[in-house]
Short mmCIF file of C-alpha atoms in Angstrom, two decimals:
data_model
loop_
_atom_site.label_atom_id
_atom_site.label_comp_id
_atom_site.label_asym_id
_atom_site.label_seq_id
_atom_site.Cartn_x
_atom_site.Cartn_y
_atom_site.Cartn_z
CA MET A 1 -59.22 17.36 -58.85
CA ALA A 2 -55.53 16.59 -58.27
CA ALA A 3 -53.82 14.42 -60.84
CA SER A 4 -53.01 10.90 -59.67
CA SER A 5 -49.66 9.24 -59.97
CA VAL A 6 -48.78 5.56 -60.27
CA TRP A 7 -45.52 3.74 -59.82
CA LYS A 8 -44.24 0.86 -61.86
CA TYR A 9 -41.60 -1.65 -60.91
CA CYS A 10 -39.00 -1.67 -63.66
CA GLU A 11 -38.92 -5.02 -65.43
CA GLU A 12 -35.23 -4.81 -66.15
CA GLU A 13 -34.52 -5.39 -62.43
CA GLN A 14 -35.47 -9.02 -62.93
CA ALA A 15 -32.42 -9.36 -65.19
CA GLY A 16 -30.07 -8.42 -62.32
CA LYS A 17 -29.71 -4.72 -63.12
CA SER A 18 -29.95 -2.13 -60.33
CA ALA A 19 -29.30 1.54 -59.67
CA LEU A 20 -26.06 2.59 -58.00
CA ILE A 21 -25.83 5.04 -55.09
CA VAL A 22 -22.31 6.17 -54.22
CA GLN A 23 -20.98 8.15 -51.27
CA PHE A 24 -17.47 9.56 -51.04
CA SER A 25 -15.58 8.92 -47.80
CA ASN A 26 -13.62 12.19 -47.72
CA GLY A 27 -16.15 14.77 -48.91
CA GLN A 28 -18.83 15.61 -51.47
CA ILE A 29 -18.61 16.08 -55.22
CA LYS A 30 -19.85 19.55 -56.16
CA ASN A 31 -20.00 19.04 -59.93
CA THR A 32 -20.95 15.47 -60.83
CA GLU A 33 -20.62 16.19 -64.55
CA GLN A 34 -16.84 16.31 -64.16
CA VAL A 35 -16.70 12.78 -62.72
CA ASP A 36 -16.36 9.76 -65.00
CA PHE A 37 -17.93 6.61 -63.51
CA THR A 38 -17.09 3.08 -64.64
CA PHE A 39 -18.99 0.00 -63.55
CA TYR A 40 -17.47 -3.50 -63.44
CA LYS A 41 -19.06 -6.83 -62.66
CA ASN A 42 -17.48 -10.23 -62.08
CA ALA A 43 -17.26 -12.34 -65.22
CA ASP A 44 -17.51 -15.61 -63.29
CA THR A 45 -21.30 -15.95 -63.31
CA SER A 46 -21.21 -19.65 -62.45
CA ASN A 47 -19.66 -19.11 -59.02
CA PRO A 48 -22.49 -18.18 -56.59
CA ARG A 49 -20.05 -16.22 -54.39
CA LYS A 50 -18.60 -14.13 -57.17
CA LYS A 51 -21.39 -13.59 -59.67
CA ASN A 52 -22.90 -10.66 -57.70
CA ARG A 53 -19.62 -8.85 -57.07
CA ARG A 54 -19.49 -5.32 -58.43
CA ILE A 55 -16.86 -2.53 -58.56
CA VAL A 56 -17.51 1.14 -59.22
CA ALA A 57 -14.63 3.46 -60.24
CA ALA A 58 -14.82 7.26 -60.35
CA ASP A 59 -12.18 9.48 -62.02
CA THR A 60 -11.81 13.19 -61.23
CA ASP A 61 -9.18 15.70 -62.22
CA ARG A 62 -7.39 15.22 -58.88
CA LEU A 63 -8.06 11.72 -57.51
CA CYS A 64 -9.46 8.35 -58.39
CA TYR A 65 -12.04 6.58 -56.23
CA VAL A 66 -12.99 2.93 -56.02
CA GLY A 67 -15.90 1.23 -54.26
CA ASN A 68 -17.04 -2.39 -54.16
CA ASN A 69 -19.85 -4.44 -52.67
CA TYR A 70 -17.65 -7.18 -51.18
CA GLY A 71 -14.65 -7.41 -48.89
CA ALA A 72 -13.68 -5.37 -45.83
CA GLY A 73 -14.35 -1.99 -47.45
CA SER A 74 -17.93 -2.74 -48.51
CA LEU A 75 -21.03 -1.43 -46.75
CA LYS A 76 -22.75 -4.06 -44.64
CA CYS A 77 -26.12 -2.33 -44.99
CA ASN A 78 -26.58 -3.91 -48.43
CA ASN A 79 -26.91 -7.31 -46.74
CA LEU A 80 -29.31 -6.04 -44.06
CA CYS A 81 -31.67 -3.84 -46.06
CA LYS A 82 -33.09 -3.59 -49.54
CA TYR A 83 -32.97 -0.15 -51.16
CA TYR A 84 -35.06 1.32 -53.99
CA VAL A 85 -34.77 4.44 -56.13
CA GLY A 86 -37.83 6.03 -57.74
CA VAL A 87 -37.63 8.09 -60.96
CA LEU A 88 -40.72 10.24 -61.59
CA ASP A 89 -41.70 11.24 -65.09
CA LYS A 90 -43.46 14.61 -64.58
CA LYS A 91 -45.16 14.43 -67.96
CA THR A 92 -46.84 11.08 -67.50
CA ASN A 93 -46.89 11.07 -63.66
CA ARG A 94 -45.46 7.58 -63.76
CA MET A 95 -42.65 6.54 -61.46
CA GLU A 96 -40.23 3.78 -62.26
CA VAL A 97 -38.88 1.98 -59.17
CA HIS A 98 -35.40 0.47 -59.45
CA ASN A 99 -33.43 -1.71 -57.08
CA ALA A 100 -30.53 0.24 -55.58
CA GLU A 101 -27.17 -0.70 -54.12
CA LEU A 102 -24.87 1.50 -52.00
CA PHE A 103 -21.14 1.89 -52.60
CA SER A 104 -18.56 3.62 -50.40
CA MET A 105 -15.97 5.33 -52.61
CA GLN A 106 -12.43 5.29 -51.19
CA PRO A 107 -9.58 7.36 -52.68
CA VAL A 108 -6.80 5.50 -54.47
CA LEU A 109 -3.38 7.13 -54.53
CA PRO A 110 -1.41 7.25 -57.79
CA GLY A 111 0.77 4.21 -58.27
CA GLU A 112 -1.40 1.95 -56.12
CA THR A 113 -2.95 -1.22 -57.44
CA LEU A 114 -6.15 -2.77 -56.18
CA LYS A 115 -5.64 -5.43 -53.51
CA GLU A 116 -6.70 -8.93 -54.36
CA GLU A 117 -8.96 -11.00 -52.16
CA GLY A 118 -7.07 -12.17 -49.07
CA ALA A 119 -5.09 -8.94 -48.79
CA SER A 120 -7.84 -7.00 -46.99
CA GLU A 121 -5.98 -7.30 -43.71
CA ILE A 122 -2.92 -5.59 -45.19
CA GLN A 123 -5.14 -2.93 -46.73
CA ASP A 124 -6.74 -2.20 -43.34
CA LYS A 125 -3.35 -1.81 -41.68
CA SER A 126 -2.11 0.69 -44.27
CA TYR A 127 -5.28 2.80 -44.40
CA ARG A 128 -3.92 5.21 -41.75
CA GLU A 129 -0.86 5.76 -43.91
CA LYS A 130 -3.07 6.45 -46.92
CA VAL A 131 -4.98 9.13 -45.06
CA ASP A 132 -1.72 10.68 -43.83
CA SER A 133 -0.45 10.83 -47.41
CA LEU A 134 -3.64 12.60 -48.50
CA ILE A 135 -3.23 15.13 -45.68
CA GLU A 136 0.37 15.78 -46.70
CA ALA A 137 -0.66 16.34 -50.32
CA PHE A 138 -4.01 18.14 -50.05
CA GLY A 139 -4.63 18.83 -46.35
CA THR A 140 -5.07 22.22 -44.74
CA ASN A 141 -2.41 23.80 -42.56
CA LYS A 142 -4.35 22.80 -39.45
CA GLN A 143 -4.51 19.17 -40.56
CA LYS A 144 -0.81 19.13 -41.39
CA ARG A 145 0.07 20.55 -37.94
CA ALA A 146 -2.09 17.89 -36.27
CA LEU A 147 -0.38 15.17 -38.35
CA SER A 148 3.07 16.43 -37.38
CA SER A 149 2.09 16.60 -33.70
CA ARG A 150 0.72 13.05 -33.77
CA ARG A 151 3.88 11.69 -35.33
CA LEU A 152 6.03 13.46 -32.72
CA ASN A 153 3.88 12.02 -29.94
CA GLN A 154 4.22 8.56 -31.46
CA VAL A 155 8.01 8.88 -31.47
CA GLY A 156 7.94 10.13 -27.86
CA SER A 157 5.71 7.25 -26.80
CA GLU A 158 8.04 4.70 -28.37
CA THR A 159 11.03 6.32 -26.66
CA LEU A 160 9.25 6.28 -23.29
CA HIS A 161 8.27 2.65 -23.75
CA LYS A 162 11.87 1.68 -24.46
CA ALA A 163 13.08 3.63 -21.39
CA VAL A 164 10.50 1.98 -19.12
CA ALA A 165 11.37 -1.47 -20.46
CA LYS A 166 15.07 -0.83 -19.88
CA ALA A 167 14.44 0.40 -16.32
CA ALA A 168 12.27 -2.66 -15.59
CA ASP A 169 15.00 -4.97 -16.86
CA ASN A 170 17.55 -3.25 -14.59
CA ILE A 171 15.29 -3.61 -11.53
CA ILE A 172 14.62 -7.28 -12.27
CA GLU A 173 18.33 -7.91 -12.75
CA LYS A 174 19.25 -6.22 -9.44
CA LYS A 175 16.42 -7.46 -7.18
CA GLY A 176 15.36 -10.68 -8.84
CA LEU A 177 12.03 -11.68 -10.31
CA LYS A 178 11.04 -13.81 -7.32
CA ALA A 179 11.47 -10.96 -4.85
CA LEU A 180 9.51 -8.59 -7.09
CA VAL A 181 6.59 -11.02 -7.37
CA GLN A 182 6.55 -11.37 -3.59
CA ASP A 183 6.50 -7.58 -3.15
CA VAL A 184 3.58 -7.28 -5.59
CA VAL A 185 1.61 -9.97 -3.74
CA GLN A 186 2.22 -8.25 -0.39
CA THR A 187 1.20 -4.86 -1.81
CA GLU A 188 -2.01 -6.27 -3.31
CA THR A 189 -2.85 -8.07 -0.06
CA GLN A 190 -2.24 -4.94 1.99
CA ALA A 191 -4.46 -2.91 -0.34
CA GLU A 192 -7.25 -5.48 -0.02
CA ASN A 193 -6.93 -5.53 3.77
CA ASP A 194 -7.08 -1.75 4.03
CA LEU A 195 -10.53 -1.84 2.42
CA TYR A 196 -12.20 -3.70 5.29
CA LEU A 197 -9.88 -3.73 8.34
CA PRO A 198 -10.38 -1.15 11.11
CA PRO A 199 -7.63 1.46 11.62
CA CYS A 200 -4.55 -0.34 12.95
CA ASN A 201 -1.41 0.84 14.75
CA PRO A 202 1.03 -2.10 14.41
CA GLY A 203 3.70 -0.23 16.39
CA ALA A 204 1.53 0.26 19.48
CA GLU A 205 3.05 -0.48 22.90
CA THR A 206 -0.11 -2.04 24.36
CA PRO A 207 -2.75 -4.34 22.80
CA ALA A 208 -5.47 -1.77 23.54
CA ASP A 209 -3.79 0.76 21.24
CA VAL A 210 -3.47 -1.56 18.23
CA TYR A 211 -7.15 -1.20 17.33
CA ALA A 212 -8.07 1.90 19.30
CA PHE A 213 -11.51 1.82 20.92
CA ASP A 214 -12.30 5.36 19.73
CA SER A 215 -11.74 4.29 16.10
CA LEU A 216 -14.43 1.60 16.54
CA ILE A 217 -16.96 3.61 18.56
CA SER A 218 -16.46 7.37 18.57
CA PRO A 219 -16.92 9.33 21.81
CA ALA A 220 -20.14 10.88 20.46
CA GLN A 221 -21.54 7.45 19.58
CA TYR A 222 -20.47 6.03 22.94
CA LYS A 223 -22.38 8.82 24.72
CA ALA A 224 -25.47 8.20 22.56
CA LEU A 225 -25.46 4.50 23.58
CA GLU A 226 -26.19 5.32 27.21
CA THR A 227 -30.00 5.21 26.93
CA PRO A 228 -30.62 2.27 24.51
CA ALA A 229 -28.02 0.05 26.21
CA GLN A 230 -29.95 0.13 29.49
CA THR A 231 -32.34 -2.47 28.04
CA LEU A 232 -29.58 -5.10 28.31
CA LYS A 233 -29.12 -4.60 32.06
CA GLY A 234 -30.79 -6.90 34.55
CA LEU A 235 -32.03 -9.46 32.05
CA SER A 236 -33.55 -12.55 33.60
CA GLU A 237 -32.95 -16.13 32.53
CA GLU A 238 -36.30 -16.07 30.75
CA ASP A 239 -35.32 -12.96 28.79
CA ILE A 240 -32.05 -14.54 27.71
CA GLN A 241 -33.86 -17.77 26.79
CA LYS A 242 -36.32 -15.76 24.70
CA MET A 243 -33.47 -13.98 22.91
CA THR A 244 -31.89 -17.37 22.21
CA GLN A 245 -35.10 -18.66 20.63
CA GLU A 246 -35.30 -15.49 18.49
CA GLY A 247 -31.86 -16.27 17.04
CA SER A 248 -29.81 -13.58 18.81
CA SER A 249 -26.04 -13.61 18.67
CA LEU A 250 -24.36 -16.44 20.63
CA VAL A 251 -21.45 -14.17 21.52
CA VAL A 252 -23.70 -11.41 22.87
CA LEU A 253 -25.84 -13.87 24.87
CA LYS A 254 -22.76 -15.46 26.39
CA GLU A 255 -21.38 -12.09 27.46
CA LEU A 256 -24.74 -10.96 28.90
CA GLN A 257 -24.66 -13.92 31.29
CA CYS A 258 -21.43 -12.70 32.87
CA LEU A 259 -21.79 -8.94 33.28
CA PRO A 260 -19.42 -7.36 35.83
CA LYS A 261 -20.94 -6.16 39.12
CA ASP A 262 -19.07 -2.85 39.10
CA PRO A 263 -21.62 -0.27 37.80
CA GLU A 264 -19.11 1.59 35.64
CA ALA A 265 -17.65 -1.57 34.09
CA GLN A 266 -21.14 -2.99 33.59
CA ASP A 267 -22.34 0.17 31.85
CA HIS A 268 -19.29 0.11 29.53
CA LYS A 269 -19.85 -3.53 28.61
CA VAL A 270 -23.58 -3.25 27.85
CA ARG A 271 -22.91 -0.29 25.56
CA CYS A 272 -20.37 -2.34 23.63
CA LEU A 273 -22.69 -5.38 23.51
CA TRP A 274 -25.61 -3.27 22.26
CA TYR A 275 -23.42 -1.89 19.47
CA LEU A 276 -22.06 -5.38 18.71
CA ASN A 277 -25.55 -6.87 18.57
CA TRP A 278 -26.54 -4.33 15.92
CA LEU A 279 -23.45 -5.21 13.87
CA PHE A 280 -24.72 -8.81 13.79
CA LYS A 281 -28.18 -7.63 12.74
CA LEU A 282 -26.73 -5.37 10.03
CA SER A 283 -24.67 -8.20 8.52
CA SER A 284 -27.82 -10.31 8.02
CA GLN A 285 -29.50 -7.58 5.97
CA ARG A 286 -29.41 -7.26 2.20
CA ARG A 287 -30.94 -3.82 1.81
CA ILE A 288 -31.19 -1.08 4.46
CA GLY A 289 -34.40 0.92 4.47
CA PRO A 290 -34.65 4.61 5.41
CA LYS A 291 -36.30 3.79 8.76
CA TYR A 292 -33.98 0.93 9.70
CA GLY A 293 -33.36 0.81 13.49
CA SER A 294 -35.49 3.83 14.31
CA GLU A 295 -38.26 1.76 15.90
CA GLU A 296 -35.74 -0.02 18.18
CA GLY A 297 -34.33 3.26 19.42
CA MET A 298 -31.08 3.36 17.47
CA PRO A 299 -29.40 6.79 17.88
CA ARG A 300 -29.28 8.84 14.71
CA ASN A 301 -25.49 9.33 14.70
CA ILE A 302 -24.93 5.56 14.94
CA MET A 303 -27.35 4.92 12.09
CA THR A 304 -25.51 7.49 9.98
CA SER A 305 -22.18 5.84 10.80
CA PHE A 306 -23.52 2.40 9.83
CA LEU A 307 -24.76 3.67 6.47
CA LYS A 308 -21.48 5.46 5.76
CA ASN A 309 -19.04 2.72 6.83
CA PHE A 310 -20.87 -0.56 6.22
CA THR A 311 -23.17 -0.01 3.22
CA VAL A 312 -22.88 0.91 -0.45
CA GLU A 313 -25.23 3.37 -2.13
CA THR A 314 -26.95 2.18 -5.31
CA PHE A 315 -29.38 3.97 -7.63
CA ASN A 316 -32.42 1.92 -8.63
CA ASP A 317 -35.92 2.85 -9.80
CA GLY A 318 -35.19 6.53 -9.28
CA GLN A 319 -34.20 6.02 -5.62
CA ILE A 320 -30.92 5.84 -3.73
CA ARG A 321 -30.72 2.62 -1.72
CA ASN A 322 -28.16 1.34 0.79
CA MET A 323 -27.00 -2.24 0.16
CA VAL A 324 -24.77 -4.55 2.24
CA PRO A 325 -22.61 -6.50 -0.27
CA ALA A 326 -20.27 -9.36 0.62
CA SER A 327 -17.25 -7.06 0.90
CA MET A 328 -19.04 -4.91 3.48
CA LYS A 329 -20.03 -8.01 5.47
CA THR A 330 -16.34 -8.83 5.73
CA LYS A 331 -15.72 -5.32 7.03
CA ILE A 332 -18.48 -5.76 9.65
CA VAL A 333 -16.84 -9.01 10.78
CA ALA A 334 -13.47 -7.26 11.19
CA TYR A 335 -14.96 -4.41 13.24
CA ALA A 336 -16.94 -6.85 15.41
CA LEU A 337 -13.79 -8.88 16.04
CA ALA A 338 -11.84 -5.76 17.01
CA LEU A 339 -14.60 -4.71 19.42
CA LEU A 340 -14.72 -8.19 20.96
CA LEU A 341 -10.99 -8.02 21.58
CA HIS A 342 -11.62 -5.05 23.90
CA ILE A 343 -14.55 -6.79 25.60
CA ARG A 344 -12.83 -10.18 26.06
CA ASP A 345 -9.38 -9.00 27.21
CA PHE A 346 -7.98 -9.56 23.71
CA GLU A 347 -8.95 -13.23 23.42
CA VAL A 348 -11.90 -14.13 21.17
CA ASP A 349 -13.63 -17.44 20.47
CA LEU A 350 -13.48 -17.31 16.68
CA THR A 351 -15.73 -20.34 16.25
CA LEU A 352 -18.66 -18.66 18.03
CA LEU A 353 -18.10 -15.49 16.02
CA GLN A 354 -18.00 -17.54 12.82
CA ARG A 355 -21.33 -19.18 13.64
CA ASP A 356 -22.97 -15.85 14.43
CA PHE A 357 -21.94 -14.41 11.07
CA ARG A 358 -22.58 -17.72 9.27
CA LEU A 359 -19.11 -17.83 7.76
CA THR A 360 -16.85 -20.68 6.81
CA GLU A 361 -13.94 -21.40 9.13
CA ASN A 362 -11.43 -20.49 6.41
CA LYS A 363 -13.05 -17.05 5.92
CA MET A 364 -13.06 -16.38 9.67
CA LEU A 365 -9.40 -17.37 9.99
CA GLU A 366 -8.56 -15.23 6.97
CA VAL A 367 -9.95 -12.12 8.70
CA ALA A 368 -8.23 -12.99 12.00
CA LYS A 369 -4.87 -13.52 10.31
CA ALA A 370 -5.23 -10.29 8.34
CA MET A 371 -5.68 -8.49 11.68
CA GLY A 372 -2.46 -10.06 13.00
CA LEU A 373 -4.02 -12.34 15.64
CA LYS A 374 -2.36 -15.47 16.99
CA ILE A 375 -4.48 -18.51 16.16
CA GLY A 376 -4.87 -21.27 18.75
CA LYS A 377 -7.30 -23.92 19.98
CA ILE A 378 -9.48 -24.21 23.06
CA SER A 379 -11.78 -26.98 24.31
CA VAL A 380 -15.31 -25.79 25.05
CA LEU A 381 -18.20 -27.64 26.71
CA ALA A 382 -20.93 -27.91 24.11
CA SER A 383 -24.57 -28.94 24.35
CA GLY A 384 -25.05 -32.54 25.46
CA GLY A 385 -22.04 -32.41 27.78
CA LEU A 386 -19.55 -33.03 24.98
CA MET A 387 -16.28 -31.17 24.50
CA GLU A 388 -15.48 -29.59 21.16
CA ASP A 389 -12.47 -27.70 19.83
CA HIS A 390 -12.88 -24.02 19.03
CA LYS A 391 -10.48 -21.67 17.28
CA LEU A 392 -9.10 -18.95 19.56
CA GLY A 393 -7.79 -15.59 18.33
CA THR A 394 -5.39 -13.70 20.60
CA LEU A 395 -3.93 -10.23 20.12
CA VAL A 396 -0.26 -10.31 21.12
CA LEU A 397 2.58 -7.90 20.46
CA PRO A 398 4.26 -7.78 18.08
CA LEU A 399 1.46 -8.67 15.68
CA MET A 400 1.64 -12.01 13.92
CA LYS A 401 2.69 -11.94 10.28
CA TYR A 402 1.54 -14.67 7.93
CA ASP A 403 2.89 -15.57 4.50
CA GLN A 404 0.08 -14.27 2.30
CA ARG A 405 1.53 -15.94 -0.75
CA MET A 406 1.36 -19.36 0.89
CA GLU A 407 -2.15 -18.67 2.14
CA ARG A 408 -3.31 -17.78 -1.38
CA ARG A 409 -1.67 -20.89 -2.80
CA LYS A 410 -3.45 -23.10 -0.27
CA ARG A 411 -6.82 -21.53 -1.00
CA LYS A 412 -6.26 -21.97 -4.73
CA LYS A 413 -5.46 -25.67 -4.28
CA MET A 414 -8.50 -26.20 -2.08
CA SER A 415 -10.82 -24.54 -4.60
#
C-alpha cells in the first residue's frame, strides 16, 4: 500500500511572513549559491499603504539586482492572484505550504541610487539607456552592432525630420498657409469624388462625351439587354398603374409613358430604362444573395458587373456575402444620374430622382454638383393640380465648378 502524504499550512504565514520567488529580467542564475539575497520591509507599519512594501536585493560578482512589490517596476500578478509554495519533507511525507510573492529583479548599474516614490516616470524614460549601457559593457558583438545601427538610424531620422520641417516652412512661406489649406481640401474632395463618380472627361467637346455611354453600360452588356428589355415595350395604362402601385421608380414610369415611335430609338431607350430600373432596385437592397435577379431574367454579365462595381464583399459565418453600404448607394445614384443625362437630353429632374432613391435634397444636390451639373429650378404639375418647384440638373460645357470649401462649411453649420 502506497504511503500517504498530508500537507500543513504553515502557521507563521499568519504573522505576515511569506516565501519569495524571484525572476531575473535579463537571464537566469546558474549558480544560486554565489548570489547574496537581502530582504527589506517598510518600517512604517502604521501606514496601510506602506506596511506591506518589500524590497529584495541580490548581489553577484558582476551586477546587483533589485526588485520590489510596489511602484511601476512591480509585477501586477501579485494583486490578481495568490501564490503558494509547498515544501515536502520526504522523511515524514508532510508538506508545509507557504504564501509566496513574486519579484522581478532588475539590474542596477554601479553608481546608481534607487529612485524614490514619484520618480517612477523618470525611471521608465531612462530604462532604454540602462539597457544600452548593459549592452555596451557586457553585450555580444551582434548586440553591439544592432545598438550602433539603431543609434545611426535615430540620428538619420532626426536629420530627415529637420529637413522636412525646413522644406515645409519654405513652402508655407512662398505659397501661404491659406492657399495650401485650400489645395488640401480640393485634393481630399477630388479623392472622395473619384470613389463613387463614373469616369469623367471634363475636357470633352460635347456633353455626350463627358460621361461616355460605354463607361456606364458596356457594349457587351448593352447587347445582353436586348431580350429582357422587350418586357417594357407596349405597356398598357393598366400595366403602368400596376407598376406604380408596386412602388416602381417614378423616373422610369414617367419615361415609359413617352417612348419614341422610332423602333431603333425606342429599343435604345427601353434598354436604358431596364438597366436604370435595376439600379433603383439594387439601391434598396442591404444584402445581395447569390441568386439575385436570376428569376427576373437578369443577364449574367450585368449581374457580375453589379456585384463588382456596386457591392462590397464581406466574410461572415464562413460565407462571402455582397453588401450594399451607404457609400455604394451614393455611387449607384451617380451612375443613375449619368445614365439619365443620356436619356433626357442632358437635363434631369433631380427632385424625382431624389424621391426614387429616398435621399435628402442636400445629398442629391451634393452628387449633382460633384458631377459638374448646373443647378436650376423648374415648375412641375403635381397631383391635385398644384404646381411645385423641382430642382433641375443640366450638363453644360464647360462643367460647373463649385467651391467645395464653402459647401463643407455650410454643411457643418447646418449639422
